[in-house]
Tab-separated table of C-alpha atoms in Angstrom:
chain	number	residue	atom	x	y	z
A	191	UNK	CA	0.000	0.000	0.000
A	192	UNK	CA	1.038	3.446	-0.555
A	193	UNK	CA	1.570	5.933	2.181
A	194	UNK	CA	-1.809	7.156	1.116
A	195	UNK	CA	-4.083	4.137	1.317
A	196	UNK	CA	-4.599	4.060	-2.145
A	197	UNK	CA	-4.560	0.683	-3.266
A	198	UNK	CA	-1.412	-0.126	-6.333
A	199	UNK	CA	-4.253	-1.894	-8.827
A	200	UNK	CA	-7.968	-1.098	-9.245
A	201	UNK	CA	-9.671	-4.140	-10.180
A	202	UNK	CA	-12.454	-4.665	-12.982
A	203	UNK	CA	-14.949	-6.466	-10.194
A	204	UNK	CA	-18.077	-4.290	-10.661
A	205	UNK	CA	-17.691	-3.177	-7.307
A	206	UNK	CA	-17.974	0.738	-5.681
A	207	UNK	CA	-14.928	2.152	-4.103
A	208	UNK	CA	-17.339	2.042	-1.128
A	209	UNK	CA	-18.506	-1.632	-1.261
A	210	UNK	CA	-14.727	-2.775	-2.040
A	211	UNK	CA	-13.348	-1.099	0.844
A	212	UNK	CA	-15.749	-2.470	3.209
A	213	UNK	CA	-15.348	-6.273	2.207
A	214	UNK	CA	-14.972	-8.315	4.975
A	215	UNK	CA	-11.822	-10.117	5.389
A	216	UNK	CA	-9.881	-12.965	6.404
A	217	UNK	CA	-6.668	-11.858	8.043
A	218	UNK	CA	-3.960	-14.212	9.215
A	219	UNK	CA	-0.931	-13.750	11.674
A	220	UNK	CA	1.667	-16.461	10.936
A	221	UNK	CA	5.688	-17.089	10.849
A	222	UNK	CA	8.099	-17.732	13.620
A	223	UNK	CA	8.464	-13.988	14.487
A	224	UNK	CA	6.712	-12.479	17.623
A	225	UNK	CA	3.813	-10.294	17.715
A	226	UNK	CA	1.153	-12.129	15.796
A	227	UNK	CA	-1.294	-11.995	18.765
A	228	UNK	CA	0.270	-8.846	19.998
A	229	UNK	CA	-1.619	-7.244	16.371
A	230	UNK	CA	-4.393	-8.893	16.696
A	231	UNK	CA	-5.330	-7.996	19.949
A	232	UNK	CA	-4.235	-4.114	18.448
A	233	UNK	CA	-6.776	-4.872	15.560
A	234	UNK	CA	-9.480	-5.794	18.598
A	235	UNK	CA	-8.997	-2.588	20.164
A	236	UNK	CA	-9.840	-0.746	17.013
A	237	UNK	CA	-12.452	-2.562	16.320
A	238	UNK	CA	-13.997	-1.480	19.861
A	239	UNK	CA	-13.122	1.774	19.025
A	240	UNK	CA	-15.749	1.309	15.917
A	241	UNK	CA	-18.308	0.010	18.275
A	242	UNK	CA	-17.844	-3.146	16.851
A	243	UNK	CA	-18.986	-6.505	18.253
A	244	UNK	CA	-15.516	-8.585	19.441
A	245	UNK	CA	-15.104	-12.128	20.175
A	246	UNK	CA	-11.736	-13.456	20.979
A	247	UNK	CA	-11.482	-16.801	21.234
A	248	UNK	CA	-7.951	-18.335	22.641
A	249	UNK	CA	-7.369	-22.024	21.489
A	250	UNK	CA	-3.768	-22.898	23.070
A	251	UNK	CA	-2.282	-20.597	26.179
A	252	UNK	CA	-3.741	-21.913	29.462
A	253	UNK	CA	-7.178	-21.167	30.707
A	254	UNK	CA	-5.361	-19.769	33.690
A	255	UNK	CA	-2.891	-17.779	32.239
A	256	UNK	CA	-4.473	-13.896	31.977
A	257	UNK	CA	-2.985	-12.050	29.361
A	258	UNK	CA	-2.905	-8.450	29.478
A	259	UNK	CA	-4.874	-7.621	26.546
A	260	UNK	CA	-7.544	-10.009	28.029
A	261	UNK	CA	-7.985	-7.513	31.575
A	262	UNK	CA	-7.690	-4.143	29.378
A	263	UNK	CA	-10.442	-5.736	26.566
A	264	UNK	CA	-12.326	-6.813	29.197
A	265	UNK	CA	-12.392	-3.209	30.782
A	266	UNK	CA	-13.579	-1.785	27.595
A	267	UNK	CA	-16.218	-4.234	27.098
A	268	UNK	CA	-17.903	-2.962	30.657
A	269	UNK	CA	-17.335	0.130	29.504
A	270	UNK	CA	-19.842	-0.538	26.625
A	271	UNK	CA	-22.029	-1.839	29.688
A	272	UNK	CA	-22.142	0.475	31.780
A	273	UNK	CA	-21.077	3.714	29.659
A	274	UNK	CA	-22.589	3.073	25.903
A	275	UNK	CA	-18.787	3.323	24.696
A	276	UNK	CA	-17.383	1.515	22.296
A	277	UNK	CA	-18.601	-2.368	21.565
A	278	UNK	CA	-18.989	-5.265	23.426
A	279	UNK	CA	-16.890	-7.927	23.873
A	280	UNK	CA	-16.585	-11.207	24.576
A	281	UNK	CA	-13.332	-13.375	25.640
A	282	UNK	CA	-13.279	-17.116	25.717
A	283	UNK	CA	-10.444	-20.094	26.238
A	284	UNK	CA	-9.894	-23.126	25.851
A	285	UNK	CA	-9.985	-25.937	28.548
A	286	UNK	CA	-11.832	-24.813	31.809
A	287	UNK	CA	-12.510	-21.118	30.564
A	288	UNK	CA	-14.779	-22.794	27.536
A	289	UNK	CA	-18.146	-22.159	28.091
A	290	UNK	CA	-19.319	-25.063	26.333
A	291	UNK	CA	-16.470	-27.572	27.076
A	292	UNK	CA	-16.763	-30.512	30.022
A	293	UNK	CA	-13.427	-31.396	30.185
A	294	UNK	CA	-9.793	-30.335	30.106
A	295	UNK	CA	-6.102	-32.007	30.995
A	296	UNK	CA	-5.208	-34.760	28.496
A	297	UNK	CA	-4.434	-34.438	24.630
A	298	UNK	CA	-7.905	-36.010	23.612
A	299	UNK	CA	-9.553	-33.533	25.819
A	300	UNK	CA	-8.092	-30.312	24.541
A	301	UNK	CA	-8.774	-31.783	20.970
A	302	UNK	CA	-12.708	-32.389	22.257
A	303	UNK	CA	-12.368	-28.570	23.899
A	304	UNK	CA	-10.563	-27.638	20.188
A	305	UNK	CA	-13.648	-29.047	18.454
A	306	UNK	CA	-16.216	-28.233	20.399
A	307	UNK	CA	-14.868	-24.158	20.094
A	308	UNK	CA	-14.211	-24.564	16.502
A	309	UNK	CA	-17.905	-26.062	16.751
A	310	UNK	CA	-19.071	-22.658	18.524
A	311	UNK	CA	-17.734	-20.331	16.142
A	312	UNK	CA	-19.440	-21.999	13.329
A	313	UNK	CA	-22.725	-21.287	14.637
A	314	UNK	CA	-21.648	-17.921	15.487
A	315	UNK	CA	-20.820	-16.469	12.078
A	316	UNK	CA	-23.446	-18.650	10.450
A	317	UNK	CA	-25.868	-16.222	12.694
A	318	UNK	CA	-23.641	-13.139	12.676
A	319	UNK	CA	-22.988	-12.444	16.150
A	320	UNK	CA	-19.571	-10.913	15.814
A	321	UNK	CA	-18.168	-7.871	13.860
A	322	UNK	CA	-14.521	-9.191	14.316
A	323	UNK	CA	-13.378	-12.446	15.645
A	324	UNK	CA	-9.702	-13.037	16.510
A	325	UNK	CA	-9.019	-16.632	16.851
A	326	UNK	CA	-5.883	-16.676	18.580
A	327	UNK	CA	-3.389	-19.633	18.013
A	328	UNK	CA	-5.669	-21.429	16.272
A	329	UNK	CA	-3.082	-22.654	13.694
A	330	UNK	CA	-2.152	-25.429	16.003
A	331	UNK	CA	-5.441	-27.012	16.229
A	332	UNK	CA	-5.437	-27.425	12.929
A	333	UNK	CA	-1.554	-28.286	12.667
A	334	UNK	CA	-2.361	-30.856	15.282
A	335	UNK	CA	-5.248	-32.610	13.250
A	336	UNK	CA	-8.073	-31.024	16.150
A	337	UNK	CA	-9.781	-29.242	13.294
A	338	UNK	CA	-10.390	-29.961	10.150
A	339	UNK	CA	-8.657	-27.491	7.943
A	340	UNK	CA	-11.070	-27.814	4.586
A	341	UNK	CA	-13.757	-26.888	7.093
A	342	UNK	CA	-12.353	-23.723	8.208
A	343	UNK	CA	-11.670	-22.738	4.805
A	344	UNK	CA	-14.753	-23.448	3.784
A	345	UNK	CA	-16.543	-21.929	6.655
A	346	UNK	CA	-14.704	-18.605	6.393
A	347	UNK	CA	-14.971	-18.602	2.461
A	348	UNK	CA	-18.589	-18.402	2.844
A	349	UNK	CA	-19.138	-17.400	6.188
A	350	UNK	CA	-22.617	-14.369	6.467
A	351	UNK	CA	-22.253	-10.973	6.275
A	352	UNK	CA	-19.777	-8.521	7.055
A	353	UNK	CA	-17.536	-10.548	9.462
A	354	UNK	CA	-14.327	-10.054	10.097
A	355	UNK	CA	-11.996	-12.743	11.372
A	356	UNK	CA	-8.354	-12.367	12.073
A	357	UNK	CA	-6.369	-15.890	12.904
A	358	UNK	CA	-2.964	-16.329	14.422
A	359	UNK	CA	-0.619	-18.906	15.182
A	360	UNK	CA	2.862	-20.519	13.557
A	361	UNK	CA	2.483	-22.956	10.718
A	362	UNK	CA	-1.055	-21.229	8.916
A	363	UNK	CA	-1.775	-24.059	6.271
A	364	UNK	CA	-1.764	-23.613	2.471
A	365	UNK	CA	-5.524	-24.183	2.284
A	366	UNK	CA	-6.126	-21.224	5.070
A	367	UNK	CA	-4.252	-18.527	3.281
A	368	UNK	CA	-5.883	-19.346	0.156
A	369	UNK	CA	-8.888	-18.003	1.239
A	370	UNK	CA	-7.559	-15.258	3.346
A	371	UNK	CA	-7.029	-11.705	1.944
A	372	UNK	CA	-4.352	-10.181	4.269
A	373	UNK	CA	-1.662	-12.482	5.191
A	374	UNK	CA	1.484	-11.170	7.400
A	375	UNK	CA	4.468	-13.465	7.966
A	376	UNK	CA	6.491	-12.244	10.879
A	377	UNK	CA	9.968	-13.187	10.714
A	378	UNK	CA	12.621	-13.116	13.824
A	379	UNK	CA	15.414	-11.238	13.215
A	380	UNK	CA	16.392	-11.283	16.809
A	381	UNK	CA	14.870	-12.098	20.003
A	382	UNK	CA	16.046	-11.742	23.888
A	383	UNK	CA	15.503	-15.485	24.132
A	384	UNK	CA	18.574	-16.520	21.418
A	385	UNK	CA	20.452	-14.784	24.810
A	386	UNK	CA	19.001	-16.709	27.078
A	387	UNK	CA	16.472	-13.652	28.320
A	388	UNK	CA	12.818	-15.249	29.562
A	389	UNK	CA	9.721	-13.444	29.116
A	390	UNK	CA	8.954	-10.618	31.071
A	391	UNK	CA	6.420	-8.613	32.336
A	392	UNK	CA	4.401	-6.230	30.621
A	393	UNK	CA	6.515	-7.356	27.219
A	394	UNK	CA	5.298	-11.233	26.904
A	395	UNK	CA	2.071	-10.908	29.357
């Protein structure tokens, strides 16, 4: 894109300026590099900003483990409550912080909890209940063989609407960035890890 927003090619689709630029879209956060959930959360914010309805929906980090962005979205989605600000929001994990899931601990469970989410979201954009959804690490899932990745493709390729969904997570599969129109690869050039720095506080979490 140039510095302007004005896109290099103008394509012969029939479409209005207007209708092009508010397609919905498929966005996906992949590559070795960090950050990918770091943006997407970024791309949450602005969408509360809109007054936008946000789902997030975490598929690997622990059901314990609170994330920062999870307390500061969860802030602004009271603030929609209580204050008529903004959207609302909704934040869900997998394991224990699943709604809808029984069970959590062993391999087959997380790939029940996996399914079962995967399951959830389905229904949701079939009945349009989100603006944006950021499905966060939910590569692995369907790295690991928990969802079926035809099935997402297909789901998001004809998914309702104007729905937004923004995935992230190492290892996207061919078939998902077929069908998604914004695709960022983040590369590691360096990384306080390679010297033997651990994650810290209000960097990582």
């Amino acid at each position: 894109m140039r510095p302007q927003g004005q896109p290099l090619v103008v394509p012969d689709d029939g479409l209005t300026t207007r209708q092009r630029r508010n397609r919905p879209l498929v966005m996906v956060h992949t590559g070795p590099g960090k950050g990918k959930s770091t943006a997407a959360f970024g791309l949450a914010m602005r969408a509360w900003n809109q007054g936008w309805k946000v789902g997030v929906f975490q598929f690997v980090k622990s059901a314990k483990w609170r994330v920062g962005e999870q307390t500061v979205l969860e802030h602004l989605g009271r603030l929609h409550e209580t204050e008529g600000l903004g959207g609302p929001v909704e934040w869900h994990k997998m394991g224990s912080g699943w709604s809808w899931s029984r069970k959590s601990g062993t391999d087959d469970d997380h790939a029940v909890a996996a399914a079962e989410g995967w399951a959830e979201i389905k229904r949701r954009l079939a009945t349009e209940t989100h603006d944006l959804y950021v499905l966060d690490e939910f590569t692995y899932p369907m790295k690991w063989g928990w969802v079926d990745v035809d099935d997402v493709a297909d789901t998001l390729a004809s998914r309702p609407g104007r729905q937004h969904v923004v995935i992230t997570g190492r290892d996207a599969a061919p078939r998902l960035l077929e069908v998604a129109d914004l695709v960022t690869e983040m590369t590691k050039v360096k990384h306080p890890m390679d010297v033997g720095q651990k994650g810290q506080r209000g960097i990582e979490w």
